[in-house]
Amino acid sequence: MKQTQELKLVLKNDVINGFSYSFSKTILEKLKEVVRDDRMFKNTYSSRRLTDIANTLVSHLYQQLCFYSSSFNVNDEKTIKELIAVAEEFLAIFEKK
């Protein structure tokens, strides 16, 4: 038997001031999957960079959350972990307990 879990949201319509909970949550979950599967970074001959999918996910999540780290360096694992932590805490605001 397949179990499903219904998420009850405070938001009645999904977009508030350009912010979309469902879009942000989907992006966050995919970003966590990319991190877990060690697909976040690629090494080039001169540096380490985000993979294309990681770059796209991080960019959209930054835009949705208006998240700007004072030590902004997306090639730093610490910054990515900070972004994920902030996103989880922020999105929890919109989830009914």
Short mmCIF file of C-alpha atoms in Angstrom, two decimals:
data_model
loop_
_atom_site.label_atom_id
_atom_site.label_comp_id
_atom_site.label_asym_id
_atom_site.label_seq_id
_atom_site.Cartn_x
_atom_site.Cartn_y
_atom_site.Cartn_z
CA MET A 1 0.00 0.00 0.00
CA LYS A 2 1.38 3.37 -0.98
CA GLN A 3 1.39 5.91 1.81
CA THR A 4 0.96 9.57 1.09
CA GLN A 5 1.42 12.54 3.32
CA GLU A 6 -0.61 15.68 2.86
CA LEU A 7 1.18 18.93 3.59
CA LYS A 8 -1.10 21.61 4.93
CA LEU A 9 0.05 25.10 4.13
CA VAL A 10 -0.80 28.45 5.59
CA LEU A 11 -0.79 29.91 2.08
CA LYS A 12 -4.09 29.77 0.24
CA ASN A 13 -2.77 30.87 -3.11
CA ASP A 14 0.78 29.94 -3.86
CA VAL A 15 2.48 33.20 -4.82
CA ILE A 16 3.11 36.04 -2.38
CA ASN A 17 5.18 38.99 -3.56
CA GLY A 18 7.02 36.81 -6.08
CA PHE A 19 7.63 34.04 -3.54
CA SER A 20 6.25 30.56 -4.23
CA TYR A 21 6.34 28.01 -1.42
CA SER A 22 5.85 24.99 -3.67
CA PHE A 23 8.51 26.12 -6.15
CA SER A 24 10.98 26.87 -3.34
CA LYS A 25 10.29 23.57 -1.58
CA THR A 26 10.77 21.61 -4.80
CA ILE A 27 14.03 23.42 -5.55
CA LEU A 28 15.25 22.86 -1.98
CA GLU A 29 14.52 19.13 -2.07
CA LYS A 30 16.33 18.74 -5.40
CA LEU A 31 19.30 20.74 -4.07
CA LYS A 32 19.52 18.47 -1.02
CA GLU A 33 19.45 15.45 -3.36
CA VAL A 34 22.27 16.91 -5.48
CA VAL A 35 24.35 17.57 -2.33
CA ARG A 36 23.63 14.07 -0.98
CA ASP A 37 24.62 12.46 -4.28
CA ASP A 38 27.87 14.48 -4.39
CA ARG A 39 26.86 16.22 -7.63
CA MET A 40 27.31 19.76 -6.31
CA PHE A 41 30.74 20.61 -7.68
CA LYS A 42 32.86 19.84 -10.71
CA ASN A 43 36.56 20.29 -10.94
CA THR A 44 37.92 22.13 -13.94
CA TYR A 45 41.56 22.38 -14.88
CA SER A 46 41.89 25.65 -12.93
CA SER A 47 39.18 25.65 -10.26
CA ARG A 48 36.19 24.00 -8.64
CA ARG A 49 32.75 25.17 -9.78
CA LEU A 50 29.12 24.32 -9.27
CA THR A 51 27.68 21.82 -11.71
CA ASP A 52 25.10 23.25 -14.09
CA ILE A 53 22.16 21.78 -12.17
CA ALA A 54 23.56 22.93 -8.82
CA ASN A 55 24.12 26.43 -10.17
CA THR A 56 20.54 26.63 -11.44
CA LEU A 57 19.07 25.34 -8.17
CA VAL A 58 21.17 27.64 -5.99
CA SER A 59 20.39 30.65 -8.16
CA HIS A 60 16.62 30.09 -8.00
CA LEU A 61 16.64 29.39 -4.27
CA TYR A 62 18.67 32.54 -3.60
CA GLN A 63 16.14 34.55 -5.62
CA GLN A 64 13.12 33.04 -3.89
CA LEU A 65 14.51 33.61 -0.39
CA CYS A 66 16.29 36.91 -1.06
CA PHE A 67 19.22 35.22 0.70
CA TYR A 68 22.48 37.09 0.57
CA SER A 69 25.37 35.78 2.62
CA SER A 70 28.01 38.29 3.66
CA SER A 71 30.56 35.67 2.69
CA PHE A 72 28.85 34.85 -0.61
CA ASN A 73 30.86 32.15 -2.35
CA VAL A 74 28.74 29.48 -3.96
CA ASN A 75 31.83 27.38 -4.54
CA ASP A 76 32.08 26.97 -0.78
CA GLU A 77 30.26 24.02 0.80
CA LYS A 78 29.64 26.04 3.97
CA THR A 79 27.64 28.65 2.04
CA ILE A 80 25.52 25.94 0.42
CA LYS A 81 24.81 24.37 3.82
CA GLU A 82 23.84 27.82 5.18
CA LEU A 83 21.47 28.32 2.26
CA ILE A 84 19.83 24.94 2.86
CA ALA A 85 19.45 25.64 6.61
CA VAL A 86 17.93 29.08 6.00
CA ALA A 87 15.57 27.67 3.35
CA GLU A 88 14.37 24.89 5.66
CA GLU A 89 13.73 27.31 8.52
CA PHE A 90 12.03 29.89 6.30
CA LEU A 91 9.78 27.38 4.52
CA ALA A 92 8.75 25.91 7.89
CA ILE A 93 7.02 29.24 8.61
CA PHE A 94 4.42 28.37 5.98
CA GLU A 95 3.75 24.84 7.19
CA LYS A 96 0.94 24.27 9.67
CA LYS A 97 2.01 22.42 12.76
#
